[in-house]
Amino acid sequence: MEETTTLLSEEEKDILQEIMNIAFGQAAADLAEIINIYVVLNVPYIQVLRAIDMPEYLHNELAGHEVISMVEQHFWGDFKGSAYLIFPSGAGKELVSIMGEGVGESGFDSASFDGMEKETLMEVGNILIGACVGKVAELLDDRVTYSPPRVAIENFAIKSIPAEIFDLHSSAIVLKTVFNFNERDVSGFLFLVTKQDSINWLKNSLVTFMEKYE
Amino acid sequence: MTRKILIVDDSPISRKMLKSRFPKEQTYDFYEAGDGLAGFELYKEIRPDITFMDLTMPVMDGPTAIAEIRKFDPNALIIVSTADIQIKSLSLVMDLGALMVLKKPPSSESVLDALTQSEEQLRK
């Protein structure tokens, strides 16, 4: 697995990292407001990879979490690509449990709980991805539209993720973050895969963004 | 009077963005640190008039650094500069004694407001 070091310069990565930091802060605040949780943010981390290397990358990064679920949402603007939110197995149940607090968890039967888990993952994905991608677009003076979120993988063995699930001609800009929901440690992993033809736009936009701060 | 400004943030881009928003008609002496521990050490050395503090940083995070600085100097003027705008994060840092929170990305107006509030505190 190799990092595509020529795609973005170190300064461009630093700028994008700060933009992602701002964007994810907004997304966490939006989520916290809606489901009354506190999201502990960690130091943002940007890495640029070939999309074809994503399965291996995920396998390494999520060591210890053999089974995952993944929410996928596509976005289009000058900035276009796909966003993926990955939760280790069990995170969905934790989220349903947190959202069920106050109404009594025993109120869900097994079938409705499974359905709610999927719905909850999609809703959390929709909020985090929408707010994060939307803020990145806003800061870079773009406007994006979104596909509906969908659970692309549910309780799937991470070592079995096929590379074809990603657009193999794309590059992946990875943002890793860790969540902590109400004292319950649940890690989440958000990454954006940008279309190759928006990379030049992104590079130019990062320069334009920083010109405001010269 | 030239004020000493300490900016503690792990992102050099973020530090640059913040500095660019200071009023140009005034001169400032800027000092920078890349994590909370380095910021605390630099604080003790230079005793800045105003400290701008990020929250999410390696080595020592912002809340810990604020607590350490306020323990060392209960009158320390600390403005939190952060992208973490969750209400619980904001109330945590205000409880630790921060003067105010500056939301990222900083604007000229928000930085001017922070400096104005700081000057009022410094005159007390």
PDB file of C-alpha atoms in Angstrom, chain A residues 8 17 41-42 49 65 77 128 136 190 214:
ATOM      1  CA  LEU A   8      -1.494  16.854  -2.564  1.00  0.00           C
ATOM      2  CA  GLN A  17      -6.771  18.924   7.549  1.00  0.00           C
ATOM      3  CA  LEU A  41     -13.050  14.671  18.813  1.00  0.00           C
ATOM      4  CA  ASN A  42      -9.498  13.521  18.331  1.00  0.00           C
ATOM      5  CA  LEU A  49      -4.513   6.913  -0.746  1.00  0.00           C
ATOM      6  CA  HIS A  65     -12.679  -4.868  14.924  1.00  0.00           C
ATOM      7  CA  GLY A  77     -20.618  19.563  -6.771  1.00  0.00           C
ATOM      8  CA  LEU A 128     -22.322  13.481  10.112  1.00  0.00           C
ATOM      9  CA  VAL A 136     -16.112  21.566   3.486  1.00  0.00           C
ATOM     10  CA  LEU A 190     -15.278   8.649   8.421  1.00  0.00           C
ATOM     11  CA  GLU A 214      -2.643  36.118   3.809  1.00  0.00           C
TER      12      GLU A 214
END
